[in-house]
Coordinates of C-alpha atoms in Angstrom, one line a residue:
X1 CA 0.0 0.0 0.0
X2 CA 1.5 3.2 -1.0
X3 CA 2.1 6.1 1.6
X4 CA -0.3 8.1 -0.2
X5 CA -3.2 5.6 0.5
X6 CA -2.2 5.0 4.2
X7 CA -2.7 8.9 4.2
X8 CA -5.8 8.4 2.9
X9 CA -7.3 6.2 5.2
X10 CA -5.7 7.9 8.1
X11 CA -7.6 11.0 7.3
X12 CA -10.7 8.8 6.9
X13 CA -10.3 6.9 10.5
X14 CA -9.9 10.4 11.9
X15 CA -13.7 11.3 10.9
X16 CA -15.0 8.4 12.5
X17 CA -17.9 8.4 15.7
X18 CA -15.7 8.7 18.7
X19 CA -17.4 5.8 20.5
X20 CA -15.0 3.3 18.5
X21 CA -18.0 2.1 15.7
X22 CA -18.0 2.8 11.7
X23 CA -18.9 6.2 11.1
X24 CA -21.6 6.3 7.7
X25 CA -19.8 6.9 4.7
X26 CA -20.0 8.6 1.0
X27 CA -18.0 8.7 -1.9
X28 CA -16.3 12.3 -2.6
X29 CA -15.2 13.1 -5.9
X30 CA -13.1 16.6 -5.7
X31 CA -13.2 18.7 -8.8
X32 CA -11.3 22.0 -9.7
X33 CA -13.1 25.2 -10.0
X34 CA -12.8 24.7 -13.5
X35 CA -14.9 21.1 -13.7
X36 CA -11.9 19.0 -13.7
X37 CA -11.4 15.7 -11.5
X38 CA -8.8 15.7 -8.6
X39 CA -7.9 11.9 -8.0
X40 CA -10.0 9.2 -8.1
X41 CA -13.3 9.0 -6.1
X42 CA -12.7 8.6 -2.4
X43 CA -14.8 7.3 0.8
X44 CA -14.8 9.2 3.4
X45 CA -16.8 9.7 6.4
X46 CA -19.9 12.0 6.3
X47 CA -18.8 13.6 9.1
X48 CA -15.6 14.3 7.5
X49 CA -14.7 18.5 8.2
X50 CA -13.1 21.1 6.5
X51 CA -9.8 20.6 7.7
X52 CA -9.6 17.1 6.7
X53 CA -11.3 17.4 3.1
X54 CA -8.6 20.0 3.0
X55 CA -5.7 17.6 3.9
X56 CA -7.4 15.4 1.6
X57 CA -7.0 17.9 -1.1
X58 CA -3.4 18.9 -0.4
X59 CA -2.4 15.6 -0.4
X60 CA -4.2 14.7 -3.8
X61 CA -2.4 17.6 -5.3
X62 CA 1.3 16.7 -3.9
X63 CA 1.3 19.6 -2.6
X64 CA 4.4 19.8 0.1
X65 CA 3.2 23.8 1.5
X66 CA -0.8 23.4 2.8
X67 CA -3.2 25.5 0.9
X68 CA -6.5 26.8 2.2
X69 CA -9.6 25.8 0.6
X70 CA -12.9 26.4 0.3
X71 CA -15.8 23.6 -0.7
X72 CA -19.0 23.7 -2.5
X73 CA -21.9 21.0 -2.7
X74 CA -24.0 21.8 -6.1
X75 CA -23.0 25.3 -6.3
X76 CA -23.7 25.8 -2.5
X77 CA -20.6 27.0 -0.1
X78 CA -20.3 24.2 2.8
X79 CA -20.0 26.7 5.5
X80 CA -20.9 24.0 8.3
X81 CA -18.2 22.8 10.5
X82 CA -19.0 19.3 9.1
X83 CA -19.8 17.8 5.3
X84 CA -22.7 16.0 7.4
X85 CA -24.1 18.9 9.0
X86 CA -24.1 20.6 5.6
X87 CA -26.2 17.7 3.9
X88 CA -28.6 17.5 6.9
X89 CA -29.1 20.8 6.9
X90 CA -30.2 20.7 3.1
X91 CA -31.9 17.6 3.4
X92 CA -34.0 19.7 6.1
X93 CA -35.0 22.6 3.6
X94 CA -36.0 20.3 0.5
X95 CA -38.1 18.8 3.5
X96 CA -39.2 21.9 4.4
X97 CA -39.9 22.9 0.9
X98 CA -42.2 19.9 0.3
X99 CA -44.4 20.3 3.3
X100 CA -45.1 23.8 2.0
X101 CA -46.1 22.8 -1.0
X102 CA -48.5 20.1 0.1
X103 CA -50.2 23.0 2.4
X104 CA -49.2 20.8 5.6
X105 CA -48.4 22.2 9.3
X106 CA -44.5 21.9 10.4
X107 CA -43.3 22.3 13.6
X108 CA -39.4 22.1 14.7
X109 CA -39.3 19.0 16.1
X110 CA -40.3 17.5 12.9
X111 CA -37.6 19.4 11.5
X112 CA -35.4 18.1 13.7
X113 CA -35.9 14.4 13.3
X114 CA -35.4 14.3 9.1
X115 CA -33.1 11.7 8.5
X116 CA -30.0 12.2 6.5
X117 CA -30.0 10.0 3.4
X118 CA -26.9 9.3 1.9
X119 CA -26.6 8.0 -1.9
X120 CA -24.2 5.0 -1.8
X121 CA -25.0 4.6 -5.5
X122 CA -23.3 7.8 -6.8
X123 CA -20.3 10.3 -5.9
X124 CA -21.0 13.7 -4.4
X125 CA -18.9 16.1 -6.6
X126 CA -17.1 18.6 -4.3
X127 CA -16.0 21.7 -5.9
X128 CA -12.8 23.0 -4.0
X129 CA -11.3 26.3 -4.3
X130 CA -7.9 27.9 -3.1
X131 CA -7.8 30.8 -0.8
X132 CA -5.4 33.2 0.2
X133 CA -2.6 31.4 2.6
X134 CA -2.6 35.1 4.8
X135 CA -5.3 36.4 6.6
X136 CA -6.4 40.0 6.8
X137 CA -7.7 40.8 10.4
X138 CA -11.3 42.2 10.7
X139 CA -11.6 45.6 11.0
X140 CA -13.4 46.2 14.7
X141 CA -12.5 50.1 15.7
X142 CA -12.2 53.5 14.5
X143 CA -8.1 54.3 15.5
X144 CA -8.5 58.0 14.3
X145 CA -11.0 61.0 13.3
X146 CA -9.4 63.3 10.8
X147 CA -10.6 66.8 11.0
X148 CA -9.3 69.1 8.2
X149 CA -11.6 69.6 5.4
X150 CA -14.8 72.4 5.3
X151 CA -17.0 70.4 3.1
X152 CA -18.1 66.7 2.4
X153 CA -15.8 64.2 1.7
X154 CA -16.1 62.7 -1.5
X155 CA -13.0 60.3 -2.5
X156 CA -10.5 58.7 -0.6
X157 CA -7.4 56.5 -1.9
X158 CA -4.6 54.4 -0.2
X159 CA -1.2 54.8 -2.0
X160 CA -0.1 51.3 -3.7
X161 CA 2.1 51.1 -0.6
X162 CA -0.2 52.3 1.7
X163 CA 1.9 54.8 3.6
X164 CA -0.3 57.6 2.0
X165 CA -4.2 58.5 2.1
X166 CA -5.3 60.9 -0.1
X167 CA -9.0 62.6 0.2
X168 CA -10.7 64.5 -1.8
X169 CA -13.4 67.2 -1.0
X170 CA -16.3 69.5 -1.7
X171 CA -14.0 72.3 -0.5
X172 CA -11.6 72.0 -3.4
X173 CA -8.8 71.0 -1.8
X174 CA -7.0 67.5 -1.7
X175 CA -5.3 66.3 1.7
X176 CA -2.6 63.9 2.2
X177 CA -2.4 61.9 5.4
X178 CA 0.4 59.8 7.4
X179 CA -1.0 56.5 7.9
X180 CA 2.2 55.8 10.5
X181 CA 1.2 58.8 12.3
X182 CA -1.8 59.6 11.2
X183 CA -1.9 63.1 11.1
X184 CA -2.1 65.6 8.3
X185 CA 0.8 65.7 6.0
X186 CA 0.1 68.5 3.1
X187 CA -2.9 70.3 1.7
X188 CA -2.8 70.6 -1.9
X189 CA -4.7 73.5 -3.5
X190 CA -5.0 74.9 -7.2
X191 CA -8.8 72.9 -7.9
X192 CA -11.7 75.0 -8.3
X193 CA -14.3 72.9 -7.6
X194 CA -15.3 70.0 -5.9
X195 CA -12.6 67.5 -6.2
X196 CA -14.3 64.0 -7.3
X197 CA -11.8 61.7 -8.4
X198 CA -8.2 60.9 -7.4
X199 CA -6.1 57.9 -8.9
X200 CA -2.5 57.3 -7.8
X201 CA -0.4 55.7 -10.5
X202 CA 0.5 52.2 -9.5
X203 CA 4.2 53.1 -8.2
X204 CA 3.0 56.0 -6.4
X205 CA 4.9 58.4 -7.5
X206 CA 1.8 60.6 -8.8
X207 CA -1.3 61.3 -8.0
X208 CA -3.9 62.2 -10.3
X209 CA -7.2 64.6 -9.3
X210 CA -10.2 65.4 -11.1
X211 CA -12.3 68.4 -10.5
X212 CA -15.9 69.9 -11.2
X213 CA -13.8 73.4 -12.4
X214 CA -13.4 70.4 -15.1
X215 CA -9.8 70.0 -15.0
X216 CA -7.3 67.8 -13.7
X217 CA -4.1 68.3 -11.8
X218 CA -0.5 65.5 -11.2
X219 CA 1.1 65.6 -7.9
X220 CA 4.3 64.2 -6.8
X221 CA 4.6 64.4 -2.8
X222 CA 2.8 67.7 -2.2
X223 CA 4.0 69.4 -5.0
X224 CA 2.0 70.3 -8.3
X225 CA 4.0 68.7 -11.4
X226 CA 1.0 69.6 -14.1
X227 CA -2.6 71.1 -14.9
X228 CA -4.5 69.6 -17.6
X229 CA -7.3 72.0 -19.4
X230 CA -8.9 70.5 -22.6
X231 CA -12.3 68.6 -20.8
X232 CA -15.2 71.3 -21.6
X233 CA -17.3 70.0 -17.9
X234 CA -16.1 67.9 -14.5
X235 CA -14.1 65.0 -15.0
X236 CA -15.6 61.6 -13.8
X237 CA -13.1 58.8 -13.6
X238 CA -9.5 58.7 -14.0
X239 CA -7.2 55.8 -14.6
X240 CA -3.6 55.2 -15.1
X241 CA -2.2 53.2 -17.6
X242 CA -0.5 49.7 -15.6
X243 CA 2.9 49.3 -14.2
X244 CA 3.5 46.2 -16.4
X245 CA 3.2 48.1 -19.3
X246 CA 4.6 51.4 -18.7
X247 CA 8.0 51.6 -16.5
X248 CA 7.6 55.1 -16.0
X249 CA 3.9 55.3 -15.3
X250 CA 3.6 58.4 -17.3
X251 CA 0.3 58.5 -19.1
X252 CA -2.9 58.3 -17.9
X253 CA -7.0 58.1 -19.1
X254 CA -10.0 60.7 -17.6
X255 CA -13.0 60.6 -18.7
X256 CA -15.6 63.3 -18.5
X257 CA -18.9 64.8 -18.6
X258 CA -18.8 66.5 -21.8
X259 CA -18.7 63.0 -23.4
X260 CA -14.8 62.8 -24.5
X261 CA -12.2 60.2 -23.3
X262 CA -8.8 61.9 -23.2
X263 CA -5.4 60.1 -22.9
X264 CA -2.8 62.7 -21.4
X265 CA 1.3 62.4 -20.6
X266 CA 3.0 63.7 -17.6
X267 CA 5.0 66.7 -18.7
X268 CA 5.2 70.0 -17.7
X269 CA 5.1 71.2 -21.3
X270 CA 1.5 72.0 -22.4
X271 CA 2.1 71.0 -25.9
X272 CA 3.4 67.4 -25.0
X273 CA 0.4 66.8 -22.2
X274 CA -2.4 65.7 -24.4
X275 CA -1.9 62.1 -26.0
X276 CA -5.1 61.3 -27.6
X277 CA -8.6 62.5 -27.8
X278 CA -11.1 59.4 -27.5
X279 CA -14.4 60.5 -29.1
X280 CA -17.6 58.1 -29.8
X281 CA -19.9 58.5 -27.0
X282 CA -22.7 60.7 -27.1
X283 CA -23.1 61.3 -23.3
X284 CA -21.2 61.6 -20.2
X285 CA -18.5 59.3 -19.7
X286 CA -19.3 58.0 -15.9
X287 CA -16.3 55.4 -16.1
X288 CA -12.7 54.6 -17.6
X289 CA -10.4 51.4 -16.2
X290 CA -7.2 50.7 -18.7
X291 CA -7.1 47.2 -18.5
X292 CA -4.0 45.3 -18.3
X293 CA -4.5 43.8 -22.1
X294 CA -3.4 46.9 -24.0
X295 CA -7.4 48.1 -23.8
X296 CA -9.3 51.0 -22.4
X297 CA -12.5 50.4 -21.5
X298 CA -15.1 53.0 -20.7
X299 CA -18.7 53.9 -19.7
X300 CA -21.0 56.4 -20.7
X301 CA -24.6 57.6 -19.7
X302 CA -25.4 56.5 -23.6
X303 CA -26.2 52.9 -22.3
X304 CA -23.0 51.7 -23.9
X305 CA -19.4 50.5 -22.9
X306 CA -16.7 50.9 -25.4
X307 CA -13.4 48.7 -25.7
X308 CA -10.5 51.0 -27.1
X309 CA -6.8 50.9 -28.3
X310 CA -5.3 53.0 -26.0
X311 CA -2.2 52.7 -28.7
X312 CA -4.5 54.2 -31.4
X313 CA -7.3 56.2 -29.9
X314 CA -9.3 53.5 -32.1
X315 CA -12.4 52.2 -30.9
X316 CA -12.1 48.0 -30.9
X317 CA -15.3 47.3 -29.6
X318 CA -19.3 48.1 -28.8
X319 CA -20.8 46.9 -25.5
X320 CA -24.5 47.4 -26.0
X321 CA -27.2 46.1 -23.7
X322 CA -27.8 48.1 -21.1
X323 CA -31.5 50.2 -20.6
X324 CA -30.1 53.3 -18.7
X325 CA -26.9 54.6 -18.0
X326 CA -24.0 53.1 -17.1
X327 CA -22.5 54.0 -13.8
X328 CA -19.6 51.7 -13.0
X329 CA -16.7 49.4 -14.6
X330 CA -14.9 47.1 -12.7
X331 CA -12.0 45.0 -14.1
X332 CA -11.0 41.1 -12.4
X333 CA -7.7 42.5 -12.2
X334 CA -8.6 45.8 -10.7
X335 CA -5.9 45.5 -7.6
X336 CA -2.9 44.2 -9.4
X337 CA -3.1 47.1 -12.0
X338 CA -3.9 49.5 -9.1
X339 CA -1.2 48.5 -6.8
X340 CA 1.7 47.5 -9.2
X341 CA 4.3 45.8 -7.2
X342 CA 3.5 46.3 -4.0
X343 CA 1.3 43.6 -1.9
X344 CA 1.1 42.3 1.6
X345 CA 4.4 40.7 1.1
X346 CA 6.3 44.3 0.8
X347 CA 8.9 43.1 -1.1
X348 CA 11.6 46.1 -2.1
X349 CA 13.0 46.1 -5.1
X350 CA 16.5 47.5 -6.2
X351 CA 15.7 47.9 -9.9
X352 CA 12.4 49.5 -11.4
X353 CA 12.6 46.4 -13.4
X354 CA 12.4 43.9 -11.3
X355 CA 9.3 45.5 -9.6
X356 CA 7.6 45.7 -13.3
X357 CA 8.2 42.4 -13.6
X358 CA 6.4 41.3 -10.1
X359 CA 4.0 43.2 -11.3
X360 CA 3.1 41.2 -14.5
X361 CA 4.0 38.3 -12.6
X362 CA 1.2 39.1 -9.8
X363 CA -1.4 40.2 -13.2
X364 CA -0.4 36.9 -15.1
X365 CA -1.5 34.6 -12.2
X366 CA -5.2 36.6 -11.9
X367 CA -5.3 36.2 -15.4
X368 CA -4.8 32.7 -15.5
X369 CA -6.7 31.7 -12.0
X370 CA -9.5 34.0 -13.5
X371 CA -9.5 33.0 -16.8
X372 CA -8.9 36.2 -18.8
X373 CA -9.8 39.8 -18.4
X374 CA -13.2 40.2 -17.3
X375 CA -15.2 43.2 -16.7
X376 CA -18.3 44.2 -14.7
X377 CA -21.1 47.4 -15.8
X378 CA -23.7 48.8 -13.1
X379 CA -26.2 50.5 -14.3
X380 CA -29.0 53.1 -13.8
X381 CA -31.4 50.3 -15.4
X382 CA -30.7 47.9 -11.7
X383 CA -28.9 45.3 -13.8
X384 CA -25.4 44.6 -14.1
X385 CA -23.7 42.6 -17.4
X386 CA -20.7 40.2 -17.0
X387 CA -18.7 40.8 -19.9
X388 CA -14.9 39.3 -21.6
X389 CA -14.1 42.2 -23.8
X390 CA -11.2 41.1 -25.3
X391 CA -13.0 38.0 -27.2
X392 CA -16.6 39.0 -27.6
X393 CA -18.5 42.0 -27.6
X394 CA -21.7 39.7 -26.4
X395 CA -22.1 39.6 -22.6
X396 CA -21.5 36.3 -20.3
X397 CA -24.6 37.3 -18.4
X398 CA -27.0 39.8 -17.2
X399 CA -27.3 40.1 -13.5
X400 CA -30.3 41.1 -12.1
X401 CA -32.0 41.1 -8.9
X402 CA -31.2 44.6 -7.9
X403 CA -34.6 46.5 -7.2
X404 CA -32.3 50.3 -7.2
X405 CA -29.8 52.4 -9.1
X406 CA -26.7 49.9 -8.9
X407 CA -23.9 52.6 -7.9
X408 CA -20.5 50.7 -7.5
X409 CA -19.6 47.2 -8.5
X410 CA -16.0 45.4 -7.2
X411 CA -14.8 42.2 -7.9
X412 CA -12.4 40.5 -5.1
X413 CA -8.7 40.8 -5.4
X414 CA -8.8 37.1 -6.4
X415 CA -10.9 37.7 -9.0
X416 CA -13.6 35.2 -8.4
X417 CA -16.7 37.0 -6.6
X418 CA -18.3 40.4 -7.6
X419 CA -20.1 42.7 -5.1
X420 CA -22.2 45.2 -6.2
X421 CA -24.0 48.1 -3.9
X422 CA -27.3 49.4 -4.7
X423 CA -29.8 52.2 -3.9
X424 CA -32.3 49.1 -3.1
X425 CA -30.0 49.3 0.3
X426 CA -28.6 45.9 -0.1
X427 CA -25.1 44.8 -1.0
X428 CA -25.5 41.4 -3.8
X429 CA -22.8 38.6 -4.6
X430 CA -22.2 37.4 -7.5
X431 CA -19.8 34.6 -9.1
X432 CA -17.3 35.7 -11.3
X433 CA -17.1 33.3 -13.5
X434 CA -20.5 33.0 -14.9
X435 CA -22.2 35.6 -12.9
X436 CA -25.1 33.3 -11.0
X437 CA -26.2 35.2 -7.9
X438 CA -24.7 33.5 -4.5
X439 CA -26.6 35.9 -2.0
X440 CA -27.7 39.3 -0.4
X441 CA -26.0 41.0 2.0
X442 CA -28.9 42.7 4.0
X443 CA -28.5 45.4 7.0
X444 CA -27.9 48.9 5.6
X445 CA -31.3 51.0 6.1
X446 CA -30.5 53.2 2.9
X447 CA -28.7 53.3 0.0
X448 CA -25.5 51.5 0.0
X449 CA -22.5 54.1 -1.8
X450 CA -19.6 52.1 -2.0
X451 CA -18.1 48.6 -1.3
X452 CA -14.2 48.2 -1.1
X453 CA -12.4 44.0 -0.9
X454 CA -9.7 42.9 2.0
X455 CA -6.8 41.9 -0.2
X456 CA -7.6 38.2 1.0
X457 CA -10.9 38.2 -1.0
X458 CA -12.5 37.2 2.4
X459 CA -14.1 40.1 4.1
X460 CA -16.5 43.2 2.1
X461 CA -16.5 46.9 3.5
X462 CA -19.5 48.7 2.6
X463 CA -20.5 52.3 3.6
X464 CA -24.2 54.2 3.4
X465 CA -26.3 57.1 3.1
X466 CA -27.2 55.6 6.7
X467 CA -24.0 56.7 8.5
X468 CA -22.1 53.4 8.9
X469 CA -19.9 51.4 7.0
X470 CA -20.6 47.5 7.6
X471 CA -17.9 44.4 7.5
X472 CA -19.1 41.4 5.7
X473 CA -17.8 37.9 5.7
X474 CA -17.7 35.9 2.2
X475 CA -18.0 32.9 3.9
X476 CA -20.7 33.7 6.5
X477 CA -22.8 35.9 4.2
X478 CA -23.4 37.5 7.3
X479 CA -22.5 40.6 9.1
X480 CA -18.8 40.9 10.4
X481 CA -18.9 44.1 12.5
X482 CA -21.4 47.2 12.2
X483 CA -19.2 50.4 11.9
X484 CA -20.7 53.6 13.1
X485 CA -19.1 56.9 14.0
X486 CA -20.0 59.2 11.0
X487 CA -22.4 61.4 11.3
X488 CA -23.9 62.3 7.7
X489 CA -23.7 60.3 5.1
X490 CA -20.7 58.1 3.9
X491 CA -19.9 58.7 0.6
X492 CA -16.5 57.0 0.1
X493 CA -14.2 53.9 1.7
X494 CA -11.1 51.9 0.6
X495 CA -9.4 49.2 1.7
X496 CA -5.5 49.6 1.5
X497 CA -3.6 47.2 -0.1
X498 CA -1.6 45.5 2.3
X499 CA -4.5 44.8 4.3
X500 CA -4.0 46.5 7.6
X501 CA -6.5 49.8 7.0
X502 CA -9.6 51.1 5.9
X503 CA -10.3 54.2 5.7
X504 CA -13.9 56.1 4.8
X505 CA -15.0 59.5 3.9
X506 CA -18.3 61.3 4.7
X507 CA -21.3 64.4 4.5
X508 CA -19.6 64.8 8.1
X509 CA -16.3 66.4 6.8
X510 CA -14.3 63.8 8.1
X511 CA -12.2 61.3 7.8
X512 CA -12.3 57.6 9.7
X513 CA -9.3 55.5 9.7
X514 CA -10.4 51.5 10.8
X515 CA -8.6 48.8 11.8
X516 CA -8.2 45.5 14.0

C-alpha cells in the first residue's frame, strides 16, 4: 500500500464516531473550479470537516506547503463545521420545501428528526477552491478621526504602498495623510471645484485629481508637477495606464462629462500633455479602467461601454445592452493594475525592473486563476452585465436582482466573486465566472455608496447614506462588525492594499481611519 493511501485512510479513521463504531460513509469526488477531476473517487466519512477534506486535497495535489480551501456542494458554499451537518441541513429545507407545498403544518421537532440519506450509489462532486494562505484581520474600531476639510468628503485613496491616504473634498482641496502617524501631511490646493476623483499611479509616484472646475491636476509628494485643461465639464473617472506596461507610469486616461475620453502624458510642457482624444460616446462618460490587455475600457450615460486601443485612440469594440446609463466598470484584475508591485508581502525592489516584472507576474497569475480579463457594468437600469471584452463584444450574463440604481460594482482581489452596492439598500454577490447570484448582504437602512475588498478576498466593506460602514464575511454571508461613528452620510471607503486599513470618507467632513 502506498504512503499516499495509508494517508488516505488515516484522514478517513480520523472522521469516525468517537465511540470506537463505523462512522456512515460517502463517496467524494473533488473537482477543480474549472470542472476538472482531482484523483480518483474517495470514501470518506460524512462527518468528514473542512480541515480534513482540506488535507485530503493537499495531499491529492502533492502539494508539500498546505493551501487553504474552500468547498462547495452543487454550487452551495459548505460553510458548516462538518460535510454531514451541511447535507442535513439541506436535506432539512428540501423537507421543508415539500411540506409547503403540500399545504401541511410543520413544527421544529419535525424538523429536527429528518433523516440524513446518503446515496451510496453515486459520488457527491465537491468543488474545491484555493484561498489566500494570509489572513487579513477584521476591522473592529475607529483608530482615528481626521478633521481638516470644510465640506463633504467625497474620494479617498490608499497609495499602492499604503503609507499615503489621499481625500478628496467638496471644498476643493485635496489632503494627504500619514498612515504611521496619522496626522495631516500637506494640503494641496489649485482645484476650483469639488474634487471627485483621485487615482494614484501604481508606483506611487503621482497622484492624479479630477475636479468639477473640469480640470485635472498631477502631484508628486505635495507638490503640483501639471494642470490639464482641454475637458469642456467635470471630470468623472480617472485611470492610469499599468505598471507592467509602462515603467515610468507616465500617461494616464479621464474621462468626463462632456462626453470625450482623453489620454494625457505627464510633462510640464503643455504642448506634450495631451496624447489622444477618444471620441464616440454621445453622453457623459461615468467610467474609464485601462485594462492590463493593452485596452481602455469605458462607460457612458449613452447605455454603452466601449473597448479601445489605447495605442491608437481607435475604438475596438461596442458593448450594447444596457437600458439606462451606465455607472460603474470594474475589471477582475482591478488590484494588481492598481497597486503595481507592491502587496502584503512588501517586497523592495532594487531595480524599477524587477518591480515591473512582479507586477506582471502578480497580473499573469489573476489572469490565468480567473480565466482572462473580465469586466463588470452597473447600471442606472438595476442590472449589471458580465462581460470578456477582449474576445466577444456579447455579454457572459446579465445580473439582475437589484430593485435600485446599482452605484458601484467590485470584484475581489482574487478575481472570483463580484459585489455590487445598490440604492435598493442591499449589498448582492455574485460569481465571477459566470455571474449566478450567490446571495444578499442585508443590514444597511439606505442606499449603500460604496463597497471596497480585504486583499484576501474574504471580508467586504460597505458604507451608506445611513451613516455606517458594515464588515461582511464571504463565507458567512453575514454581518462581520457594524461600523458607526460618521455622522452624515458616507460617501466614500477603501481598503489599502496590504490589508492593515480602511479608511472612509463622509457628508460629516471627516475622515475615519479602521482597523483591527
Amino acid at each position: 500500500m502506498t504512503e499516499q493511501s495509508v494517508g488516505r485512510k488515516r484522514d478517513i479513521a480520523e472522521a469516525q464516531e468517537s465511540d470506537g463504531t463505523k462512522a456512515q460513509t460517502l463517496y467524494a469526488q473533488f473537482m477543480s473550479e474549472e470542472g476538472g477531476k482531482t484523483g480518483p473517487k474517495v470514501e470518506v466519512a460524512v462527518g468528514v470537516t473542512i480541515a480534513q477534506m482540506e488535507t485530503l486535497v493537499n495531499k491529492l495535489l502533492h502539494q508539500d506547503d498546505k493551501v487553504p480551501y474552500s468547498f462547495y456542494l452543487n454550487d452551495e458554499e459548505i460553510v458548516a463545521e462538518t460535510l454531514e451537518l451541511h447535507l442535513k441541513e439541506k436535506a432539512g429545507q428540501a423537507w421543508l420545501e415539500k411540506m409547503k407545498s403540500e399545504g401541511r403544518r410543520v413544527t421544529q421537532k419535525m424538523l429536527a428528526q429528518v433523516n440524513l440519506e446518503v446515496n451510496k450509489e453515486q459520488a457527491y462532486e465537491i468543488t474545491y477552491r484555493p484561498q489566500a494562505v494570509f489572513k487579513v484581520r477584521s476591522l473592529t474600531r475607529c483608530t482615528s478621526s481626521l478633521s481638516g476639510h470644510s465640506e463633504a468628503v467625497l474620494v479617498c485613496a490608499f497609495s499602492p504602498d499604503s503609507t499615503v491616504l489621499a481625500t478628496g473634498s467638496g471644498d476643493t482641496t485635496i489632503r494627504l495623510w500619514d498612515l504611521m502617524t496619522q496626522t495631516p501631511k500637506a494640503t494641496l490646493t489649485g482645484h476650483t471645484g469639488w474634487v471627485q476623483v483621485l487615482a494614484w499611479s501604481p508606483n506611487g509616484k503621482y497622484l492624479a485629481s479630477g475636479s468639477k472646475d473640469a480640470n485635472l491636476r498631477v502631484w508628486s509628494d505635495d507638490k503640483l508637477v501639471a494642470a490639464y485643461k482641454g475637458h469642456k465639464q467635470w471630470i468623472n473617472s480617472i485611470s492610469w495606464e499599468p505598471f507592467h506596461k509602462n515603467l515610468a507610469c507616465d500617461r494616464f486616461a479621464s474621462a468626463s462629462k462632456d462626453g470625450s475620453v482623453r489620454i494625457w502624458m505627464v510633462s510640464k510642457s503643455k504642448a506634450a500633455q495631451i496624447d489622444k482624444v477618444l471620441s464616440g460616446h454621445t453622453a457623459s462618460v461615468t467610467s474609464v479602467k485601462w485594462g492590463g490587455l493593452n485596452l481602455l475600457y469605458t462607460a457612458s450615460q449613452d447605455r454603452t461601454v466601449m473597448v479601445w486601443d489605447p495605442s491608437t485612440g481607435q475604438p475596438v469594440k461596442k458593448l450594447e445592452g444596457h437600458a439606462h446609463w451606465v455607472n460603474y466598470l470594474a475589471l477582475n484584475t482591478e488590484l494588481v493594475l492598481r497597486s503595481g508591485a507592491y502587496d502584503h508581502m512588501e517586497q523592495t525592489f532594487t531595480k524599477p525592473e524587477d518591480a515591473q516584472r512582479y507586477a506582471q507576474e502578480r497580473f499573469d497569475q489573476v489572469i490565468r486563476d480567473a480565466g482572462g480579463e473580465k469586466m463588470v457594468s452597473g447600471s442606472d437600469d438595476h442590472t449589471l452585465f458580465l462581460w470578456n471584452p477582449a474576445s466577444s463584444n456579447k455579454p457572459i450574463k446579465r445580473l439582475v436582482g437589484h430593485q435600485g440604481i446599482v452605484c458601484c460594482v467590485c470584484f475581489s482581489p482574487d478575481g472570483k466573486t463580484i459585489a455590487s452596492a445598490s440604492f435598493d439598500k442591499t449589498v448582492k454577490l455574485w460569481k465571477a465566472s459566470d455571474g449566478t447570484f450567490i446571495s444578499n448582504l442585508r443590514g444597511h437602512v439606505a442606499p449603500v455608496y460604496h463597497v471596497a475588498w480585504s486583499i484576501d478576498s474574504r471580508q467586504i466593506l460597505s458604507s451608506s447614506k445611513d451613516t455606517t460602514l458594515k464588515l461582511w464575511s464571504l463565507k458567512t454571508k453575514r454581518l462581520i462588525n457594524d461600523l458607526p461613528g460618521h455622522a452624515d452620510e458616507v460617501f466614500a471607503c477603501d481598503w489599502s492594499p496590504d490589508g492593515i486599513t480602511a479608511c472612509s470618507g463622509s457628508k460629516d467632513k471627516t475622515v475615519r481611519i479602521w482597523r483591527n
